[in-house]
């Protein structure tokens, strides 16, 4: 305070943490501080959104006639989305704003993690060697899980608020366990850190597996024998003092790359590509929405939309005649039921597309008043994005409108071919289903009925063939052949029949045809297999479909850390 020209002491400071009815306390502190020239710190103002308009008025009142040393400091968490921006504009405009940005990159994150401790921390445990080694490994683990989210869904399915508090508590737990036991309780430490301290934030089972795998790789007996590498070219250091660890990070940590997180370099290419596409999409949305395309253009906005609209209506086929299809079905097998359900859902989607396009066409001709829904549809067609009303009745997709519509027509063609006689196609395009789980469940139901096995005791076994879709003329006797899968994070080596490291710049290589059949769960041997999650899109998370066990010669943990998954769309 004295450096700023103020006479300041703790008695002149009012610190109020908002939430749980502290608004009145904050108002009283502001009144007193304005008269006496005190400082007021209001923490977590994002928790009291309804009170912020009152705070804005109070600050406006105290801006004149108050003591010249009166100051107000407010803090808030960053808003996760635009709808959560609750701080009034008046407060923002009249404030000096300071943001605390998290460190970026492994180097800065690892230093930041170590900054939570001191030389005294390193000396406080009787088992000094074990404590220091595991503490450094925990710092690396914290830096990895915090920074891995920059790789998007391939990093974490969902974003989690890991904080330095999680690391500090984990180190306290480590200290208490080492003080109480002469042996290092590796299993207990991994469970407490991975399932409770950090795992308490995690809501996705595949993310929980990732967190658990990191700890299995970083905290194990080999770490005390000098045989553990936290990343390629970065061995766990021996016992050092506090400054020695900081110096070791500067000297030994390799340059920033996905390898430091267990990921393939392609993960960075994919992440940067998505960022670029998002930026270009935003630039496109900012361009003027009225007027002609300018010199050399191809017509006005309305003309472009009209041409696209007419083309789509022309290509869109008639809806499926459900009464005819049901009459054609001789036996309601699980496969036939899936086909009928898919046709019904396709009818709902195509009916909405046809209705909305016809409505917009009348609006553009001036025969109907343009509504907000019609304007939104027009904007989507112009910007090459899938309209919201279509997505609600559709399937998850990250494609642009042109690709999405071509994909839709291909799905209709597949359904038309299947419903001609309702015999199972030679190979199924799994990505072409609204509900891919339904056809996989139908495979199990069919096998269960045939062999009189209990459905709840069955599982799917998958075998990757060496052939492509064109090589199959008929469906198998049991199970089904599936095509249209892609792998992210690695590739399938068809010659060896195992998962292999991806080739650089091949982000999502196509898989050969996969043979899927149902077997009793207790008959499946899981040794040498990687449980690979299957998702509908690269967004992963809620688009999860199934788990396919794929053969691997490497330790499955390598593919867990690499974020290897199968995708139905790319």
XYZ file of C-alpha atoms in Angstrom:
570
model
C 0.000 0.000 0.000
C 2.790 2.464 0.841
C 4.381 1.993 -2.613
C 1.090 3.155 -4.141
C 0.956 6.214 -1.881
C -1.622 4.819 0.547
C -1.439 4.304 4.287
C -2.523 0.683 4.523
C -2.888 -1.996 7.211
C -4.878 -5.177 7.678
C -7.545 -3.229 9.582
C -8.177 -1.227 6.412
C -8.986 -4.367 4.374
C -12.442 -5.971 4.048
C -12.292 -9.400 2.380
C -15.701 -10.880 1.491
C -16.133 -14.252 -0.215
C -19.531 -14.085 -1.892
C -22.115 -16.840 -1.966
C -24.246 -18.283 0.837
C -25.965 -14.964 1.703
C -22.871 -12.733 2.032
C -24.349 -9.925 -0.102
C -25.459 -7.836 2.922
C -21.989 -8.147 4.487
C -20.494 -6.918 1.194
C -22.825 -3.882 1.097
C -21.928 -2.932 4.688
C -18.212 -3.284 3.899
C -18.594 -1.012 0.856
C -20.399 1.681 2.910
C -17.728 1.705 5.620
C -14.807 1.512 3.205
C -16.130 4.408 1.083
C -16.229 6.656 4.180
C -12.945 5.557 5.759
C -10.813 5.011 2.655
C -10.477 1.262 3.116
C -10.033 -1.461 0.512
C -12.723 -4.047 -0.246
C -12.047 -7.406 -1.886
C -15.140 -9.161 -3.261
C -14.330 -12.744 -4.268
C -16.360 -14.987 -6.606
C -18.878 -12.392 -7.778
C -19.980 -14.836 -10.502
C -21.819 -16.784 -7.753
C -24.260 -13.927 -7.029
C -25.565 -13.021 -10.482
C -28.855 -11.543 -9.206
C -27.026 -9.172 -6.822
C -24.625 -7.765 -9.417
C -27.055 -5.075 -10.625
C -27.214 -3.793 -7.012
C -23.413 -3.854 -6.844
C -23.239 -1.842 -10.055
C -25.509 0.843 -8.556
C -23.518 0.919 -5.275
C -20.235 1.397 -7.122
C -21.777 4.168 -9.210
C -22.980 5.943 -6.034
C -19.569 5.643 -4.351
C -17.676 6.823 -7.441
C -18.249 10.420 -6.310
C -17.790 11.865 -2.814
C -15.966 8.856 -1.386
C -12.606 8.856 0.381
C -9.752 9.196 -2.115
C -8.085 5.961 -0.860
C -11.257 3.863 -1.304
C -10.662 0.911 -3.652
C -12.713 -2.153 -4.667
C -11.196 -5.374 -6.025
C -13.456 -8.068 -7.474
C -12.632 -11.577 -8.702
C -14.612 -14.049 -10.788
C -14.091 -17.379 -12.516
C -14.022 -17.324 -16.348
C -17.430 -18.019 -17.881
C -17.675 -21.409 -19.654
C -20.017 -20.049 -22.358
C -21.459 -16.696 -23.574
C -24.730 -17.358 -21.708
C -22.796 -17.354 -18.417
C -21.433 -13.802 -18.857
C -23.236 -12.282 -15.858
C -21.014 -9.327 -14.891
C -22.807 -6.047 -15.806
C -21.293 -3.945 -18.564
C -20.999 -0.918 -16.235
C -18.667 -2.788 -13.860
C -16.532 -4.053 -16.733
C -16.214 -0.640 -18.407
C -15.184 1.173 -15.205
C -12.655 -1.432 -14.064
C -8.997 -2.064 -14.663
C -9.110 -5.705 -15.763
C -6.411 -8.265 -14.984
C -6.609 -11.884 -16.148
C -4.648 -14.763 -14.708
C -3.799 -16.955 -17.682
C -2.800 -20.568 -17.007
C 0.704 -21.522 -18.187
C 0.943 -23.044 -21.646
C 3.225 -25.868 -22.680
C 4.768 -28.673 -20.655
C 7.824 -26.652 -19.594
C 5.798 -23.845 -17.986
C 3.244 -26.243 -16.469
C 5.901 -28.411 -14.841
C 7.673 -25.390 -13.320
C 4.292 -24.076 -12.134
C 3.443 -27.421 -10.527
C 6.794 -27.505 -8.698
C 6.281 -23.886 -7.551
C 3.555 -25.135 -5.199
C 6.296 -26.576 -2.975
C 9.642 -25.545 -1.464
C 12.876 -26.969 -0.078
C 11.112 -27.362 3.266
C 8.506 -29.581 1.600
C 11.222 -31.868 0.213
C 12.776 -32.253 3.673
C 9.613 -32.918 5.681
C 9.398 -36.715 5.121
C 11.527 -39.360 6.803
C 11.624 -41.471 3.594
C 13.271 -38.632 1.677
C 14.338 -40.461 -1.502
C 10.913 -42.063 -2.079
C 9.053 -38.861 -1.201
C 11.073 -36.668 -3.588
C 10.818 -39.107 -6.511
C 7.068 -39.568 -6.187
C 6.516 -35.825 -5.620
C 8.307 -34.998 -8.879
C 6.333 -37.718 -10.700
C 3.097 -36.217 -9.322
C 4.159 -32.769 -10.558
C 4.722 -34.219 -14.045
C 1.380 -36.047 -13.868
C -0.383 -32.793 -12.886
C 1.269 -30.872 -15.732
C 0.308 -33.572 -18.252
C -3.368 -33.833 -17.277
C -3.734 -30.037 -17.131
C -2.140 -29.350 -20.521
C -3.473 -32.406 -22.361
C -6.883 -30.741 -22.776
C -5.438 -28.497 -25.514
C -5.599 -31.526 -27.832
C -9.392 -31.474 -27.659
C -11.410 -34.723 -27.557
C -8.322 -36.807 -28.339
C -6.797 -35.394 -25.148
C -9.843 -35.652 -22.872
C -13.409 -36.576 -23.809
C -14.544 -33.759 -21.525
C -12.740 -30.762 -20.011
C -12.007 -30.939 -16.261
C -11.037 -28.199 -13.756
C -7.846 -29.784 -12.406
C -6.175 -27.309 -10.032
C -3.027 -26.907 -7.952
C -5.162 -27.805 -4.920
C -5.508 -31.355 -6.283
C -1.720 -31.611 -6.498
C -1.116 -30.164 -2.997
C -3.607 -32.553 -1.375
C -2.115 -35.503 -3.270
C 1.353 -34.633 -1.932
C -0.080 -34.368 1.608
C -1.609 -37.842 1.205
C 1.765 -39.111 -0.071
C 3.540 -37.656 2.979
C 1.053 -39.173 5.435
C 1.275 -42.641 3.866
C 5.088 -42.674 3.747
C 5.294 -41.537 7.364
C 2.931 -44.323 8.421
C 4.523 -47.148 6.434
C 8.056 -48.367 5.822
C 7.067 -49.638 2.350
C 5.715 -47.443 -0.421
C 1.973 -48.276 -0.870
C 1.923 -47.832 -4.661
C -1.575 -49.257 -5.186
C -3.082 -47.099 -2.431
C -1.419 -43.952 -3.750
C -2.557 -44.583 -7.314
C -6.120 -45.200 -6.144
C -6.309 -42.124 -3.892
C -4.811 -39.779 -6.486
C -6.431 -41.265 -9.592
C -9.897 -42.111 -8.277
C -10.426 -39.463 -5.588
C -8.155 -36.390 -5.779
C -8.140 -36.079 -9.582
C -10.718 -38.763 -10.373
C -13.314 -36.839 -8.352
C -13.505 -34.336 -11.235
C -13.766 -37.001 -13.948
C -17.216 -37.997 -15.222
C -16.298 -40.084 -18.299
C -15.246 -43.732 -17.902
C -12.681 -43.527 -20.729
C -11.123 -40.405 -19.170
C -10.971 -42.262 -15.849
C -9.105 -45.078 -17.600
C -6.658 -42.532 -19.051
C -6.003 -40.952 -15.644
C -5.490 -44.383 -14.061
C -3.089 -45.429 -16.841
C -0.910 -42.324 -16.417
C -0.506 -43.113 -12.721
C 0.267 -46.776 -13.450
C 3.066 -45.599 -15.771
C 4.446 -42.861 -13.478
C 4.113 -44.342 -9.958
C 5.565 -47.863 -9.737
C 8.549 -49.585 -8.049
C 10.870 -49.029 -11.057
C 10.893 -45.300 -10.273
C 13.254 -45.856 -7.332
C 15.649 -47.953 -9.429
C 16.405 -45.227 -11.981
C 14.605 -47.109 -14.775
C 11.532 -44.908 -15.256
C 11.080 -42.404 -18.092
C 8.224 -39.937 -17.669
C 8.403 -39.219 -21.411
C 10.736 -40.308 -24.239
C 14.134 -38.799 -23.410
C 13.047 -37.528 -19.979
C 13.993 -39.947 -17.161
C 12.694 -39.397 -13.638
C 15.473 -37.505 -11.796
C 17.106 -38.863 -8.666
C 17.068 -37.141 -5.294
C 17.863 -33.413 -5.717
C 17.245 -30.191 -3.834
C 14.413 -27.837 -4.821
C 16.477 -25.607 -7.138
C 18.089 -28.706 -8.643
C 14.689 -29.966 -9.810
C 13.908 -26.629 -11.493
C 17.315 -26.716 -13.182
C 16.748 -30.327 -14.278
C 13.510 -29.295 -15.999
C 15.339 -26.524 -17.886
C 18.202 -28.806 -18.884
C 16.576 -32.188 -19.563
C 12.939 -31.676 -20.633
C 12.664 -32.228 -24.431
C 11.071 -29.507 -26.601
C 7.273 -29.232 -26.524
C 5.640 -32.031 -28.557
C 2.730 -34.497 -28.250
C 5.290 -37.185 -27.278
C 5.491 -35.601 -23.806
C 1.850 -36.601 -23.258
C 2.062 -40.057 -24.816
C 0.307 -38.795 -27.972
C 1.325 -39.152 -31.634
C 2.499 -35.955 -33.467
C -0.650 -36.218 -35.594
C -2.642 -35.132 -32.526
C -1.105 -31.660 -32.818
C -1.828 -31.502 -36.556
C -5.468 -32.401 -35.926
C -5.785 -29.888 -33.079
C -4.242 -27.035 -35.101
C -6.355 -27.913 -38.171
C -9.552 -27.736 -36.131
C -8.477 -24.399 -34.629
C -7.803 -23.017 -38.130
C -11.151 -24.249 -39.444
C -12.916 -22.629 -36.497
C -11.138 -19.325 -37.156
C -11.985 -19.375 -40.869
C -15.600 -20.283 -40.074
C -15.831 -17.255 -37.763
C -14.360 -14.981 -40.473
C -16.924 -16.342 -42.942
C -19.784 -15.614 -40.530
C -18.595 -12.012 -40.137
C -18.915 -11.130 -43.819
C -21.809 -8.829 -44.876
C -25.126 -10.620 -45.289
C -26.744 -8.231 -47.766
C -25.968 -7.033 -51.262
C -24.433 -8.690 -54.258
C -21.279 -10.755 -54.338
C -19.365 -7.910 -55.935
C -17.465 -7.785 -59.200
C -16.772 -11.240 -60.542
C -19.280 -12.753 -58.096
C -21.929 -15.289 -58.933
C -25.059 -13.432 -57.865
C -26.707 -12.230 -54.715
C -27.015 -14.114 -51.471
C -30.668 -14.969 -52.237
C -29.748 -16.306 -55.683
C -27.106 -18.617 -54.235
C -29.506 -19.909 -51.593
C -32.270 -20.371 -54.195
C -29.986 -22.401 -56.468
C -28.819 -24.631 -53.579
C -32.364 -25.056 -52.324
C -33.658 -26.196 -55.718
C -30.764 -28.625 -56.136
C -31.415 -30.224 -52.746
C -35.163 -30.578 -53.328
C -34.448 -32.194 -56.687
C -32.000 -34.750 -55.255
C -34.063 -35.594 -52.164
C -35.922 -38.887 -52.731
C -39.465 -39.727 -51.662
C -40.101 -40.937 -48.124
C -40.203 -44.668 -47.412
C -43.708 -46.178 -47.602
C -43.807 -47.799 -44.155
C -47.067 -49.699 -44.788
C -45.582 -51.343 -47.892
C -42.330 -52.175 -46.120
C -44.091 -53.766 -43.149
C -46.232 -55.851 -45.485
C -43.072 -57.018 -47.264
C -41.452 -58.289 -44.018
C -42.165 -62.034 -43.654
C -40.601 -62.380 -40.196
C -39.844 -59.579 -37.733
C -36.246 -60.617 -37.109
C -33.967 -58.291 -35.084
C -32.343 -57.158 -38.339
C -35.703 -56.382 -39.972
C -36.802 -54.388 -36.915
C -33.615 -52.286 -37.107
C -34.182 -51.615 -40.822
C -37.770 -50.466 -40.209
C -36.721 -48.216 -37.311
C -34.027 -46.623 -39.466
C -36.531 -45.984 -42.266
C -38.947 -44.327 -39.815
C -36.255 -42.008 -38.500
C -35.095 -41.200 -42.015
C -38.690 -40.266 -42.934
C -38.891 -37.831 -40.006
C -35.645 -36.140 -41.112
C -36.391 -35.952 -44.847
C -39.943 -34.683 -44.161
C -38.498 -31.792 -42.111
C -35.897 -31.019 -44.810
C -38.541 -30.983 -47.539
C -40.993 -28.898 -45.455
C -38.442 -26.270 -44.395
C -36.918 -25.916 -47.881
C -40.345 -25.571 -49.526
C -41.314 -22.953 -46.928
C -38.118 -20.977 -47.515
C -38.632 -21.150 -51.286
C -42.043 -19.499 -50.890
C -40.499 -16.904 -48.590
C -37.800 -16.013 -51.129
C -40.478 -15.619 -53.810
C -42.419 -13.241 -51.547
C -45.417 -15.565 -51.180
C -44.797 -16.062 -47.426
C -43.587 -13.676 -44.735
C -40.011 -14.502 -43.744
C -39.888 -15.824 -40.176
C -36.836 -16.114 -37.912
C -36.705 -19.890 -38.599
C -36.653 -19.229 -42.342
C -33.881 -16.637 -41.933
C -31.851 -19.068 -39.852
C -32.269 -21.713 -42.547
C -31.196 -19.208 -45.220
C -28.090 -18.269 -43.221
C -27.188 -21.948 -42.759
C -27.525 -22.689 -46.472
C -25.380 -19.662 -47.341
C -22.681 -20.487 -44.749
C -22.667 -24.209 -45.643
C -23.699 -25.363 -42.143
C -26.377 -27.916 -41.230
C -29.553 -26.093 -40.043
C -30.489 -26.527 -36.376
C -33.945 -27.982 -37.101
C -32.342 -30.698 -39.256
C -29.699 -31.557 -36.662
C -32.378 -32.096 -33.999
C -33.876 -34.898 -36.113
C -30.546 -36.113 -37.442
C -27.464 -37.971 -36.197
C -24.285 -36.442 -34.671
C -22.085 -34.941 -37.391
C -19.305 -32.366 -37.681
C -19.496 -32.145 -41.485
C -20.315 -29.064 -43.554
C -23.747 -28.937 -45.193
C -22.517 -30.139 -48.605
C -20.768 -33.198 -47.148
C -23.638 -33.848 -44.746
C -26.247 -33.851 -47.543
C -24.139 -36.169 -49.740
C -23.792 -38.471 -46.719
C -27.578 -38.340 -46.190
C -28.247 -39.436 -49.800
C -25.768 -42.312 -49.372
C -27.593 -43.437 -46.209
C -30.925 -43.403 -48.075
C -29.414 -45.526 -50.884
C -28.141 -48.088 -48.340
C -31.589 -48.317 -46.729
C -33.299 -48.665 -50.124
C -30.999 -51.553 -51.050
C -31.533 -53.267 -47.661
C -35.342 -52.961 -47.705
C -35.783 -54.483 -51.181
C -35.887 -57.967 -49.638
C -34.711 -57.325 -46.042
C -31.799 -59.761 -46.376
C -28.720 -58.648 -44.438
C -26.274 -56.763 -46.751
C -22.931 -58.441 -47.462
C -21.249 -55.692 -45.414
C -22.973 -53.166 -43.164
C -22.052 -49.477 -43.216
C -22.134 -48.959 -39.457
C -21.715 -45.198 -39.771
C -24.858 -45.027 -41.906
C -27.200 -45.815 -38.992
C -29.019 -43.271 -36.849
C -28.537 -45.724 -33.978
C -25.463 -47.942 -34.593
C -25.961 -49.668 -31.219
C -29.223 -51.159 -32.504
C -27.599 -53.237 -35.272
C -24.805 -54.419 -32.926
C -27.434 -55.451 -30.379
C -29.390 -57.199 -33.168
C -26.285 -59.308 -33.923
C -26.273 -60.513 -30.303
C -30.055 -61.080 -30.252
C -29.950 -63.176 -33.442
C -27.109 -65.370 -32.141
C -28.749 -65.690 -28.701
C -32.038 -66.892 -30.215
C -30.308 -69.336 -32.546
C -28.153 -70.928 -29.816
C -30.585 -70.360 -26.906
C -27.957 -68.374 -24.962
C -28.872 -65.707 -22.346
C -28.494 -62.261 -23.960
C -27.094 -60.590 -20.823
C -24.195 -63.079 -20.728
C -23.029 -62.317 -24.262
C -20.515 -59.948 -25.774
C -19.274 -58.989 -29.241
C -16.019 -60.350 -30.595
C -14.413 -58.468 -33.449
C -11.899 -59.736 -35.959
C -10.267 -57.327 -38.416
C -10.055 -58.915 -41.871
C -7.475 -58.126 -44.558
C -10.107 -57.359 -47.183
C -12.138 -54.334 -48.310
C -15.882 -53.978 -48.872
C -15.767 -55.006 -52.547
C -14.260 -58.406 -51.665
C -17.438 -59.649 -49.953
C -20.361 -61.047 -51.963
C -22.598 -62.260 -49.145
C -23.178 -61.860 -45.401
C -21.634 -64.413 -42.976
C -23.714 -67.227 -41.456
C -23.394 -65.673 -38.005
C -22.606 -62.067 -37.113
C -21.959 -59.381 -39.723
C -19.216 -57.756 -41.769
C -18.840 -54.043 -41.011
C -17.159 -51.379 -43.128
C -16.677 -47.613 -42.892
C -14.604 -47.454 -39.692
C -11.630 -45.116 -39.180
C -8.884 -45.125 -36.557
C -7.575 -42.007 -34.806
C -4.320 -41.939 -32.834
C -2.827 -45.002 -34.544
C -3.387 -47.232 -37.615
C -4.193 -50.844 -38.328
C -1.302 -52.884 -39.738
C -3.134 -55.272 -42.069
C -0.032 -57.436 -42.673
C 0.656 -58.089 -38.993
C -2.977 -57.888 -37.911
C -2.273 -55.524 -34.976
C -2.485 -51.839 -34.023
C 0.617 -49.890 -35.097
C 1.961 -46.343 -34.802
C 0.238 -43.909 -37.149
C 2.050 -42.545 -40.166
C 2.753 -38.828 -40.048
C -0.068 -36.697 -41.549
C -2.422 -39.702 -41.825
C -4.842 -38.536 -39.130
C -7.701 -41.020 -39.560
C -6.699 -43.994 -41.748
C -9.550 -46.257 -42.891
C -9.946 -49.705 -41.356
C -10.397 -52.909 -43.380
C -13.730 -54.717 -43.078
C -14.364 -55.930 -39.524
C -16.107 -59.233 -38.791
C -18.295 -58.912 -35.685
C -19.972 -61.898 -34.024
C -21.575 -62.597 -30.652
C -19.974 -65.028 -28.181
C -20.594 -65.890 -24.507
C -18.743 -63.339 -22.370
C -16.772 -66.017 -20.495
C -15.414 -67.436 -23.797
C -13.560 -64.262 -24.754
C -9.810 -64.124 -24.131
C -8.765 -60.492 -23.511
C -4.999 -61.092 -23.388
C -3.042 -59.090 -25.959
C -6.078 -56.939 -26.727
C -6.684 -53.189 -26.507
C -10.287 -52.277 -25.515
C -10.853 -49.623 -28.187
C -13.822 -47.248 -27.832
C -15.926 -46.613 -30.946
C -17.413 -43.123 -31.415
C -19.739 -41.626 -34.015
C -17.622 -38.488 -34.589
C -14.270 -36.937 -33.683
C -16.066 -35.041 -30.910
C -16.054 -38.356 -28.980
C -17.630 -37.974 -25.489
C -21.417 -38.477 -25.768
C -21.115 -40.052 -29.244
C -19.775 -43.331 -27.759
C -21.186 -46.463 -29.453
C -19.375 -49.648 -28.384
C -16.036 -51.162 -27.346
C -14.121 -53.335 -29.845
C -11.186 -55.389 -28.569
C -8.305 -55.054 -31.063
C -5.096 -57.111 -31.162
C -1.867 -55.417 -30.085
C 1.729 -56.537 -29.612
C 2.500 -53.395 -27.584
C 1.311 -52.784 -24.040
C -2.325 -51.548 -24.279
C -1.385 -48.603 -22.034
C 0.517 -47.084 -24.991
C -2.721 -46.819 -26.979
C -4.664 -45.525 -23.967
C -2.213 -42.601 -23.578
C -2.258 -42.015 -27.359
C -6.048 -41.594 -27.250
C -6.581 -44.337 -29.860
C -10.233 -44.747 -30.883
C -12.370 -45.943 -33.774
C -14.640 -43.430 -35.529
C -17.706 -43.794 -37.744
C -17.284 -40.351 -39.381
C -14.293 -38.123 -40.083
